[in-house]
Coordinates of C-alpha atoms in Angstrom, one line a residue:
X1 CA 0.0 0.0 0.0
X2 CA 1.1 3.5 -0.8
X3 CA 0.0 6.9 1.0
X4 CA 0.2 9.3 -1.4
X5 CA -0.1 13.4 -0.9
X6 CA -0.9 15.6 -3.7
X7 CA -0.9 19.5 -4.0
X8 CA -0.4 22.9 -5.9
X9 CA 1.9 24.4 -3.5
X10 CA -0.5 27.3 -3.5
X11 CA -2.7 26.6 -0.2
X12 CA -4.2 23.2 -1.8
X13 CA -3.5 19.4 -0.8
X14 CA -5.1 16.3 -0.5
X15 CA -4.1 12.5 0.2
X16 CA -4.9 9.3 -0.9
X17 CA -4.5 5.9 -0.3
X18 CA -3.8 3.2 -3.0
X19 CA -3.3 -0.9 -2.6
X20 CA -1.8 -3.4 -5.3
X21 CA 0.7 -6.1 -6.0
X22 CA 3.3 -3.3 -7.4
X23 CA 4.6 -0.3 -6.0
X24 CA 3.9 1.9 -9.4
X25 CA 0.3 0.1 -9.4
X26 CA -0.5 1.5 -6.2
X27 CA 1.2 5.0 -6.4
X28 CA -0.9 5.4 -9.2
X29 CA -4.6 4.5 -7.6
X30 CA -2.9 6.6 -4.3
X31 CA -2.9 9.9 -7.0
X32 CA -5.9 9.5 -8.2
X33 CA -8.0 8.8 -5.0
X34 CA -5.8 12.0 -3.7
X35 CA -7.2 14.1 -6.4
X36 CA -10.6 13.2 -5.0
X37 CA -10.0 14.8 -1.3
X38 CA -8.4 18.4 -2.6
X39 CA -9.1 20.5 0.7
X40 CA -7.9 24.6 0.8
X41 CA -5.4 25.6 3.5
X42 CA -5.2 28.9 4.4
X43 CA -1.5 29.8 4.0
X44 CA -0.2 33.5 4.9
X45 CA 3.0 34.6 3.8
X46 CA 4.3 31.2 3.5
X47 CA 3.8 30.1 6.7
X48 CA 0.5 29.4 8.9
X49 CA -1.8 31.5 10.7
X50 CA -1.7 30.3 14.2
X51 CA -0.2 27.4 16.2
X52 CA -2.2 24.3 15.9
X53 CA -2.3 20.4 17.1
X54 CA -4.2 17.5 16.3
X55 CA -5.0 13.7 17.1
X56 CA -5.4 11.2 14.7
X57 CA -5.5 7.6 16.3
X58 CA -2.3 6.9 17.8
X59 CA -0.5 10.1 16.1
X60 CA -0.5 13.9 17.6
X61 CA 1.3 16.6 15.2
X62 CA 1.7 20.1 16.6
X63 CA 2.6 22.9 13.9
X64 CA 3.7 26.4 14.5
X65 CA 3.8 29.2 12.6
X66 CA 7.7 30.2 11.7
X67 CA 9.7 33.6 10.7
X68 CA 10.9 33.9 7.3
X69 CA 14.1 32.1 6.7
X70 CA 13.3 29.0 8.9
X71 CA 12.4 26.4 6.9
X72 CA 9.9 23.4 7.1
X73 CA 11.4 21.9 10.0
X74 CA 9.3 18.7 10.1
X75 CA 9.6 14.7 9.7
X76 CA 9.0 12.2 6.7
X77 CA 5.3 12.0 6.3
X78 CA 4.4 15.8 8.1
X79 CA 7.0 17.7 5.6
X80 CA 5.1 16.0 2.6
X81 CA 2.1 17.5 3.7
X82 CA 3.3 21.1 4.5
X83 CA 5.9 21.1 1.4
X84 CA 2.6 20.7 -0.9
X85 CA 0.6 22.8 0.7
X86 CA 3.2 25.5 -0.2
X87 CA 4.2 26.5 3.3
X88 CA 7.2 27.3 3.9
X89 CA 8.5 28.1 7.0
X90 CA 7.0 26.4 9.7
X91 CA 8.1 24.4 13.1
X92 CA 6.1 21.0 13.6
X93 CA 6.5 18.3 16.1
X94 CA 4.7 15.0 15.7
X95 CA 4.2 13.2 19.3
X96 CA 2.7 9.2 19.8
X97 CA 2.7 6.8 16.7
X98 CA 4.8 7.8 13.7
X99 CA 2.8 5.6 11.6
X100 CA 2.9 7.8 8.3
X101 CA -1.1 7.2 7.1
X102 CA -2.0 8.5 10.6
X103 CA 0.5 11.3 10.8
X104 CA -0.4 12.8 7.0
X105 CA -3.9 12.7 8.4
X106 CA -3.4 14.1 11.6
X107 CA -1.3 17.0 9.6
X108 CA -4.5 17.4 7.2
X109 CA -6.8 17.7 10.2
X110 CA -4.5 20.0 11.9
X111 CA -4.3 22.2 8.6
X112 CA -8.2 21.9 8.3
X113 CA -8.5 23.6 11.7
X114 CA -6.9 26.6 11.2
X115 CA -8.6 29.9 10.0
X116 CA -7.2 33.4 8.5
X117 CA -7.9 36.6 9.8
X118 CA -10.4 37.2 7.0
X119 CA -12.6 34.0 7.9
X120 CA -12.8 34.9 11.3
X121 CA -14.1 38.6 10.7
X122 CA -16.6 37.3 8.6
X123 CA -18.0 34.8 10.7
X124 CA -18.0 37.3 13.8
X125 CA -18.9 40.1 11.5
X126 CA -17.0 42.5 12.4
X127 CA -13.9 44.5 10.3
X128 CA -10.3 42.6 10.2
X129 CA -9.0 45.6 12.3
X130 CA -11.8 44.8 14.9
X131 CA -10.4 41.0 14.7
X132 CA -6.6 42.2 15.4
X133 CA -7.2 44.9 17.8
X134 CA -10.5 44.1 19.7

């Protein structure tokens, strides 16, 4: 089986999860289920909004937001996710199991969960400078 993570680089990923008898085989099926589960992440000057963490069975990822110049500082299966998401600098720490289908979707969850600025005024409805300075 393969665990495969697809994106634009531009605030856009998804994963997917392919089986068969060759590795190619099931790379393949991987991309193509991926394309199916495209999700928007809100990405701000190459980095994230706020901090964030999140479960998924066994596996807990925490991701911070980082200053230019730092880098995706991040394992195997977490850097995958954040490198095509298009974020760039970023500090994340995965905690528990290090299984890699429950890390890439504890990384998705944790990137579902966050919200921009914008997002926030409008669901408060208020003005961004309302959101930033109370």
């Amino acid at each position: 089986s393969a665990i495969v993570v697809v994106g634009n680089e531009n605030g856009v990923v998804g994963y997917g999860l392919g089986k068969a008898s060759e590795v190619t085989s099931a790379i393949a099926k991987g991309v193509e289920d991926a394309k199916k589960n495209l999700v928007k992440i809100p990405v701000l000057k190459g980095t994230i909004p706020h901090k964030q963490e999140a479960r998924y069975s066994g596996s807990l990822v925490m991701i911070r937001p980082a200053a230019p110049g730092t880098g995706v500082i991040a394992g195997g299966a977490m850097r995958a996710v954040l490198e095509s998401v298009g974020i760039r600098n970023v500090l994340a720490k995965s905690k528990g199991s290090s299984n890699p289908h429950n890390l890439v979707k504890a990384t998705v969850a944790a990137l579902l969960e966050l919200r921009d600025a914008r997002s926030v005024a409008q669901v408060r409805g208020v003005s961004l400078d309302t959101v930033f300075n109370g």
